[in-house]
Amino acid sequence: MALVDARLLGLVAPHSTFDVCCLDTPKKALQRHRITAARYRELLRAQGGGCGVCGTSAWRHPVGLVPLPVDHDHLCCSGRDSCGRCVRGLLCAGCNGFLGLVELHGNAMLRPRTWIESARAYLTYAGVEPWEMDRFVTKGRIHRDRRIRAGMDCGCYHCTGDPKGAGGWIAAAIAAGEPVWDEIIRRSARQQARARASG
């Protein structure tokens, strides 16, 4: 008689299987971020078994548990690897990419307000204020150095100093003491309205 995985039938909650499943931790990512499998499971459990921003479950039918990428603070460790102390949580691939754009350029890429507020809560919980002036400048320098090493031309504020480049408005908002998160929500709503209008 063939055994049926109770998780597929919804009889056992996916998060209750994290401790016993041998596939729930990405071994290479654990090595790169210097965290243990127990720490990974702890982060996953604290996030309800899903992405720290959008909540997308690590459980995918019919493939099973799909490891979530480890998110770390690039101001501490600027490369793909980290020291382990700057690990902030686990994110799905989409949120991991979008959060990087939000922190660097304030670009929410048509994300709904709920996603933006969730990203804000995630970073706040991790103790990160993305647009504290020193942090913003340092993150921009890291971005610029990477672009130079890669030989890529970039027209953003960090690479050119042009206030009209991507992220330039953040520098102005920081200097004026204006709330950046509120402006990101407004800009995202305008992008969405334009996208709907253009069909």
PDB file of N, CA and C in Angstrom, residues 7-77:
ATOM      1  N   ARG A   7       0.692  15.999   4.671  1.00  0.00           N
ATOM      2  CA  ARG A   7       0.794  17.442   4.419  1.00  0.00           C
ATOM      3  C   ARG A   7       0.062  17.822   3.141  1.00  0.00           C
ATOM      4  N   LEU A   8       0.097  16.916   2.128  1.00  0.00           N
ATOM      5  CA  LEU A   8      -0.573  17.197   0.860  1.00  0.00           C
ATOM      6  C   LEU A   8      -2.081  17.253   1.033  1.00  0.00           C
ATOM      7  N   LEU A   9      -2.590  16.527   1.998  1.00  0.00           N
ATOM      8  CA  LEU A   9      -4.029  16.498   2.247  1.00  0.00           C
ATOM      9  C   LEU A   9      -4.474  17.618   3.178  1.00  0.00           C
ATOM     10  N   GLY A  10      -3.516  18.381   3.667  1.00  0.00           N
ATOM     11  CA  GLY A  10      -3.853  19.474   4.577  1.00  0.00           C
ATOM     12  C   GLY A  10      -4.164  18.995   5.986  1.00  0.00           C
ATOM     13  N   LEU A  11      -3.834  17.745   6.301  1.00  0.00           N
ATOM     14  CA  LEU A  11      -4.136  17.203   7.617  1.00  0.00           C
ATOM     15  C   LEU A  11      -3.091  17.591   8.656  1.00  0.00           C
ATOM     16  N   VAL A  12      -1.888  17.896   8.191  1.00  0.00           N
ATOM     17  CA  VAL A  12      -0.809  18.306   9.085  1.00  0.00           C
ATOM     18  C   VAL A  12      -0.298  19.649   8.600  1.00  0.00           C
ATOM     19  N   ALA A  13      -0.251  20.618   9.482  1.00  0.00           N
ATOM     20  CA  ALA A  13       0.235  21.947   9.086  1.00  0.00           C
ATOM     21  C   ALA A  13       1.696  21.849   8.666  1.00  0.00           C
ATOM     22  N   PRO A  14       2.080  22.498   7.549  1.00  0.00           N
ATOM     23  CA  PRO A  14       3.465  22.406   7.076  1.00  0.00           C
ATOM     24  C   PRO A  14       4.495  22.776   8.128  1.00  0.00           C
ATOM     25  N   HIS A  15       4.201  23.814   8.956  1.00  0.00           N
ATOM     26  CA  HIS A  15       5.211  24.254   9.915  1.00  0.00           C
ATOM     27  C   HIS A  15       5.486  23.210  10.989  1.00  0.00           C
ATOM     28  N   SER A  16       4.547  22.271  11.189  1.00  0.00           N
ATOM     29  CA  SER A  16       4.772  21.259  12.213  1.00  0.00           C
ATOM     30  C   SER A  16       5.747  20.192  11.737  1.00  0.00           C
ATOM     31  N   THR A  17       6.106  20.215  10.470  1.00  0.00           N
ATOM     32  CA  THR A  17       7.023  19.212   9.938  1.00  0.00           C
ATOM     33  C   THR A  17       8.447  19.743   9.785  1.00  0.00           C
ATOM     34  N   PHE A  18       8.703  20.997  10.077  1.00  0.00           N
ATOM     35  CA  PHE A  18      10.024  21.582   9.838  1.00  0.00           C
ATOM     36  C   PHE A  18      11.134  20.852  10.592  1.00  0.00           C
ATOM     37  N   ASP A  19      10.842  20.405  11.800  1.00  0.00           N
ATOM     38  CA  ASP A  19      11.885  19.769  12.597  1.00  0.00           C
ATOM     39  C   ASP A  19      12.275  18.388  12.093  1.00  0.00           C
ATOM     40  N   VAL A  20      11.398  17.734  11.358  1.00  0.00           N
ATOM     41  CA  VAL A  20      11.705  16.371  10.930  1.00  0.00           C
ATOM     42  C   VAL A  20      12.068  16.272   9.460  1.00  0.00           C
ATOM     43  N   CYS A  21      11.695  17.251   8.673  1.00  0.00           N
ATOM     44  CA  CYS A  21      11.970  17.166   7.240  1.00  0.00           C
ATOM     45  C   CYS A  21      13.446  17.448   6.977  1.00  0.00           C
ATOM     46  N   CYS A  22      14.082  16.599   6.195  1.00  0.00           N
ATOM     47  CA  CYS A  22      15.514  16.783   5.939  1.00  0.00           C
ATOM     48  C   CYS A  22      15.766  17.773   4.808  1.00  0.00           C
ATOM     49  N   LEU A  23      14.711  18.220   4.122  1.00  0.00           N
ATOM     50  CA  LEU A  23      14.900  19.103   2.972  1.00  0.00           C
ATOM     51  C   LEU A  23      14.555  20.553   3.270  1.00  0.00           C
ATOM     52  N   ASP A  24      14.239  20.867   4.530  1.00  0.00           N
ATOM     53  CA  ASP A  24      13.714  22.198   4.821  1.00  0.00           C
ATOM     54  C   ASP A  24      14.788  23.253   5.004  1.00  0.00           C
ATOM     55  N   THR A  25      16.055  22.883   4.993  1.00  0.00           N
ATOM     56  CA  THR A  25      17.101  23.885   5.172  1.00  0.00           C
ATOM     57  C   THR A  25      18.070  23.851   4.002  1.00  0.00           C
ATOM     58  N   PRO A  26      18.319  24.992   3.396  1.00  0.00           N
ATOM     59  CA  PRO A  26      19.261  25.059   2.273  1.00  0.00           C
ATOM     60  C   PRO A  26      20.698  25.023   2.782  1.00  0.00           C
ATOM     61  N   LYS A  27      21.360  23.886   2.647  1.00  0.00           N
ATOM     62  CA  LYS A  27      22.672  23.688   3.266  1.00  0.00           C
ATOM     63  C   LYS A  27      23.718  24.709   2.811  1.00  0.00           C
ATOM     64  N   LYS A  28      23.737  25.042   1.509  1.00  0.00           N
ATOM     65  CA  LYS A  28      24.726  26.020   1.028  1.00  0.00           C
ATOM     66  C   LYS A  28      24.461  27.402   1.631  1.00  0.00           C
ATOM     67  N   ALA A  29      23.180  27.764   1.710  1.00  0.00           N
ATOM     68  CA  ALA A  29      22.833  29.070   2.283  1.00  0.00           C
ATOM     69  C   ALA A  29      23.212  29.136   3.757  1.00  0.00           C
ATOM     70  N   LEU A  30      23.032  28.036   4.460  1.00  0.00           N
ATOM     71  CA  LEU A  30      23.405  28.010   5.879  1.00  0.00           C
ATOM     72  C   LEU A  30      24.904  28.226   6.035  1.00  0.00           C
ATOM     73  N   GLN A  31      25.688  27.601   5.163  1.00  0.00           N
ATOM     74  CA  GLN A  31      27.136  27.777   5.218  1.00  0.00           C
ATOM     75  C   GLN A  31      27.532  29.206   4.863  1.00  0.00           C
ATOM     76  N   ARG A  32      26.905  29.748   3.808  1.00  0.00           N
ATOM     77  CA  ARG A  32      27.245  31.112   3.381  1.00  0.00           C
ATOM     78  C   ARG A  32      26.890  32.150   4.437  1.00  0.00           C
ATOM     79  N   HIS A  33      25.808  31.895   5.176  1.00  0.00           N
ATOM     80  CA  HIS A  33      25.353  32.880   6.164  1.00  0.00           C
ATOM     81  C   HIS A  33      25.743  32.507   7.590  1.00  0.00           C
ATOM     82  N   ARG A  34      26.501  31.423   7.723  1.00  0.00           N
ATOM     83  CA  ARG A  34      27.029  30.999   9.019  1.00  0.00           C
ATOM     84  C   ARG A  34      25.946  30.868  10.091  1.00  0.00           C
ATOM     85  N   ILE A  35      24.836  30.248   9.710  1.00  0.00           N
ATOM     86  CA  ILE A  35      23.792  29.951  10.690  1.00  0.00           C
ATOM     87  C   ILE A  35      23.544  28.447  10.691  1.00  0.00           C
ATOM     88  N   THR A  36      23.002  27.970  11.785  1.00  0.00           N
ATOM     89  CA  THR A  36      22.725  26.547  11.912  1.00  0.00           C
ATOM     90  C   THR A  36      21.343  26.229  11.353  1.00  0.00           C
ATOM     91  N   ALA A  37      21.098  24.948  11.119  1.00  0.00           N
ATOM     92  CA  ALA A  37      19.775  24.510  10.668  1.00  0.00           C
ATOM     93  C   ALA A  37      18.730  24.848  11.728  1.00  0.00           C
ATOM     94  N   ALA A  38      19.117  24.752  12.999  1.00  0.00           N
ATOM     95  CA  ALA A  38      18.188  25.093  14.076  1.00  0.00           C
ATOM     96  C   ALA A  38      17.814  26.572  14.026  1.00  0.00           C
ATOM     97  N   ARG A  39      18.780  27.428  13.745  1.00  0.00           N
ATOM     98  CA  ARG A  39      18.506  28.873  13.629  1.00  0.00           C
ATOM     99  C   ARG A  39      17.584  29.148  12.435  1.00  0.00           C
ATOM    100  N   TYR A  40      17.815  28.472  11.322  1.00  0.00           N
ATOM    101  CA  TYR A  40      16.966  28.629  10.142  1.00  0.00           C
ATOM    102  C   TYR A  40      15.522  28.246  10.484  1.00  0.00           C
ATOM    103  N   ARG A  41      15.361  27.098  11.149  1.00  0.00           N
ATOM    104  CA  ARG A  41      14.011  26.646  11.525  1.00  0.00           C
ATOM    105  C   ARG A  41      13.366  27.617  12.509  1.00  0.00           C
ATOM    106  N   GLU A  42      14.174  28.167  13.403  1.00  0.00           N
ATOM    107  CA  GLU A  42      13.670  29.146  14.370  1.00  0.00           C
ATOM    108  C   GLU A  42      13.138  30.387  13.641  1.00  0.00           C
ATOM    109  N   LEU A  43      13.885  30.872  12.655  1.00  0.00           N
ATOM    110  CA  LEU A  43      13.435  32.028  11.865  1.00  0.00           C
ATOM    111  C   LEU A  43      12.151  31.689  11.115  1.00  0.00           C
ATOM    112  N   LEU A  44      12.123  30.505  10.511  1.00  0.00           N
ATOM    113  CA  LEU A  44      10.950  30.082   9.746  1.00  0.00           C
ATOM    114  C   LEU A  44       9.725  29.969  10.642  1.00  0.00           C
ATOM    115  N   ARG A  45       9.913  29.389  11.825  1.00  0.00           N
ATOM    116  CA  ARG A  45       8.806  29.243  12.773  1.00  0.00           C
ATOM    117  C   ARG A  45       8.323  30.614  13.241  1.00  0.00           C
ATOM    118  N   ALA A  46       9.259  31.545  13.527  1.00  0.00           N
ATOM    119  CA  ALA A  46       8.895  32.888  13.994  1.00  0.00           C
ATOM    120  C   ALA A  46       8.106  33.649  12.942  1.00  0.00           C
ATOM    121  N   GLN A  47       8.334  33.313  11.667  1.00  0.00           N
ATOM    122  CA  GLN A  47       7.630  33.978  10.564  1.00  0.00           C
ATOM    123  C   GLN A  47       6.386  33.200  10.126  1.00  0.00           C
ATOM    124  N   GLY A  48       5.955  32.259  10.926  1.00  0.00           N
ATOM    125  CA  GLY A  48       4.747  31.511  10.618  1.00  0.00           C
ATOM    126  C   GLY A  48       4.912  30.543   9.460  1.00  0.00           C
ATOM    127  N   GLY A  49       6.136  30.140   9.164  1.00  0.00           N
ATOM    128  CA  GLY A  49       6.365  29.165   8.102  1.00  0.00           C
ATOM    129  C   GLY A  49       6.424  29.757   6.712  1.00  0.00           C
ATOM    130  N   GLY A  50       6.562  31.087   6.633  1.00  0.00           N
ATOM    131  CA  GLY A  50       6.600  31.715   5.311  1.00  0.00           C
ATOM    132  C   GLY A  50       7.510  32.921   5.265  1.00  0.00           C
ATOM    133  N   CYS A  51       7.438  33.621   4.148  1.00  0.00           N
ATOM    134  CA  CYS A  51       8.238  34.814   3.899  1.00  0.00           C
ATOM    135  C   CYS A  51       7.985  35.871   4.969  1.00  0.00           C
ATOM    136  N   GLY A  52       9.045  36.526   5.423  1.00  0.00           N
ATOM    137  CA  GLY A  52       8.939  37.541   6.463  1.00  0.00           C
ATOM    138  C   GLY A  52       8.208  38.801   6.037  1.00  0.00           C
ATOM    139  N   VAL A  53       8.019  39.001   4.721  1.00  0.00           N
ATOM    140  CA  VAL A  53       7.301  40.186   4.252  1.00  0.00           C
ATOM    141  C   VAL A  53       5.899  39.830   3.759  1.00  0.00           C
ATOM    142  N   CYS A  54       5.812  38.971   2.745  1.00  0.00           N
ATOM    143  CA  CYS A  54       4.494  38.694   2.142  1.00  0.00           C
ATOM    144  C   CYS A  54       3.781  37.501   2.761  1.00  0.00           C
ATOM    145  N   GLY A  55       4.506  36.692   3.540  1.00  0.00           N
ATOM    146  CA  GLY A  55       3.890  35.546   4.190  1.00  0.00           C
ATOM    147  C   GLY A  55       3.753  34.308   3.323  1.00  0.00           C
ATOM    148  N   THR A  56       4.225  34.372   2.061  1.00  0.00           N
ATOM    149  CA  THR A  56       4.126  33.213   1.181  1.00  0.00           C
ATOM    150  C   THR A  56       4.739  31.999   1.864  1.00  0.00           C
ATOM    151  N   SER A  57       3.989  30.918   1.895  1.00  0.00           N
ATOM    152  CA  SER A  57       4.420  29.726   2.604  1.00  0.00           C
ATOM    153  C   SER A  57       5.625  29.080   1.947  1.00  0.00           C
ATOM    154  N   ALA A  58       6.456  28.476   2.784  1.00  0.00           N
ATOM    155  CA  ALA A  58       7.584  27.707   2.270  1.00  0.00           C
ATOM    156  C   ALA A  58       7.107  26.368   1.716  1.00  0.00           C
ATOM    157  N   TRP A  59       5.835  26.058   1.949  1.00  0.00           N
ATOM    158  CA  TRP A  59       5.268  24.805   1.468  1.00  0.00           C
ATOM    159  C   TRP A  59       4.663  25.023   0.084  1.00  0.00           C
ATOM    160  N   ARG A  60       5.110  24.275  -0.905  1.00  0.00           N
ATOM    161  CA  ARG A  60       4.602  24.400  -2.273  1.00  0.00           C
ATOM    162  C   ARG A  60       4.069  23.046  -2.721  1.00  0.00           C
ATOM    163  N   HIS A  61       2.801  23.016  -3.050  1.00  0.00           N
ATOM    164  CA  HIS A  61       2.216  21.777  -3.587  1.00  0.00           C
ATOM    165  C   HIS A  61       2.568  21.689  -5.058  1.00  0.00           C
ATOM    166  N   PRO A  62       3.028  20.621  -5.621  1.00  0.00           N
ATOM    167  CA  PRO A  62       3.204  19.304  -5.014  1.00  0.00           C
ATOM    168  C   PRO A  62       4.651  19.018  -4.616  1.00  0.00           C
ATOM    169  N   VAL A  63       5.530  20.021  -4.693  1.00  0.00           N
ATOM    170  CA  VAL A  63       6.957  19.726  -4.476  1.00  0.00           C
ATOM    171  C   VAL A  63       7.358  19.633  -3.011  1.00  0.00           C
ATOM    172  N   GLY A  64       6.576  20.202  -2.120  1.00  0.00           N
ATOM    173  CA  GLY A  64       6.912  20.147  -0.696  1.00  0.00           C
ATOM    174  C   GLY A  64       7.556  21.433  -0.216  1.00  0.00           C
ATOM    175  N   LEU A  65       8.441  21.308   0.747  1.00  0.00           N
ATOM    176  CA  LEU A  65       9.094  22.479   1.324  1.00  0.00           C
ATOM    177  C   LEU A  65      10.137  23.038   0.370  1.00  0.00           C
ATOM    178  N   VAL A  66      10.028  24.329   0.094  1.00  0.00           N
ATOM    179  CA  VAL A  66      11.002  25.020  -0.750  1.00  0.00           C
ATOM    180  C   VAL A  66      11.730  26.009   0.160  1.00  0.00           C
ATOM    181  N   PRO A  67      13.023  25.835   0.360  1.00  0.00           N
ATOM    182  CA  PRO A  67      13.744  26.722   1.273  1.00  0.00           C
ATOM    183  C   PRO A  67      13.629  28.191   0.857  1.00  0.00           C
ATOM    184  N   LEU A  68      13.406  29.041   1.831  1.00  0.00           N
ATOM    185  CA  LEU A  68      13.354  30.477   1.582  1.00  0.00           C
ATOM    186  C   LEU A  68      14.759  31.060   1.660  1.00  0.00           C
ATOM    187  N   PRO A  69      15.087  32.014   0.771  1.00  0.00           N
ATOM    188  CA  PRO A  69      16.400  32.661   0.843  1.00  0.00           C
ATOM    189  C   PRO A  69      16.611  33.386   2.179  1.00  0.00           C
ATOM    190  N   VAL A  70      17.845  33.395   2.633  1.00  0.00           N
ATOM    191  CA  VAL A  70      18.218  34.071   3.876  1.00  0.00           C
ATOM    192  C   VAL A  70      18.506  35.539   3.548  1.00  0.00           C
ATOM    193  N   ASP A  71      17.870  36.440   4.272  1.00  0.00           N
ATOM    194  CA  ASP A  71      18.059  37.880   4.076  1.00  0.00           C
ATOM    195  C   ASP A  71      19.021  38.395   5.134  1.00  0.00           C
ATOM    196  N   HIS A  72      20.026  39.165   4.690  1.00  0.00           N
ATOM    197  CA  HIS A  72      20.952  39.756   5.664  1.00  0.00           C
ATOM    198  C   HIS A  72      21.162  41.226   5.347  1.00  0.00           C
ATOM    199  N   ASP A  73      21.697  41.942   6.311  1.00  0.00           N
ATOM    200  CA  ASP A  73      21.946  43.376   6.165  1.00  0.00           C
ATOM    201  C   ASP A  73      23.240  43.578   5.388  1.00  0.00           C
ATOM    202  N   HIS A  74      23.126  44.134   4.186  1.00  0.00           N
ATOM    203  CA  HIS A  74      24.299  44.308   3.328  1.00  0.00           C
ATOM    204  C   HIS A  74      25.232  45.412   3.806  1.00  0.00           C
ATOM    205  N   LEU A  75      24.806  46.193   4.780  1.00  0.00           N
ATOM    206  CA  LEU A  75      25.724  47.181   5.344  1.00  0.00           C
ATOM    207  C   LEU A  75      26.765  46.512   6.235  1.00  0.00           C
ATOM    208  N   CYS A  76      26.391  45.385   6.797  1.00  0.00           N
ATOM    209  CA  CYS A  76      27.346  44.634   7.619  1.00  0.00           C
ATOM    210  C   CYS A  76      28.231  43.779   6.718  1.00  0.00           C
ATOM    211  N   CYS A  77      27.604  43.010   5.853  1.00  0.00           N
ATOM    212  CA  CYS A  77      28.327  42.114   4.939  1.00  0.00           C
ATOM    213  C   CYS A  77      27.806  42.381   3.532  1.00  0.00           C
TER     214      CYS A  77
END
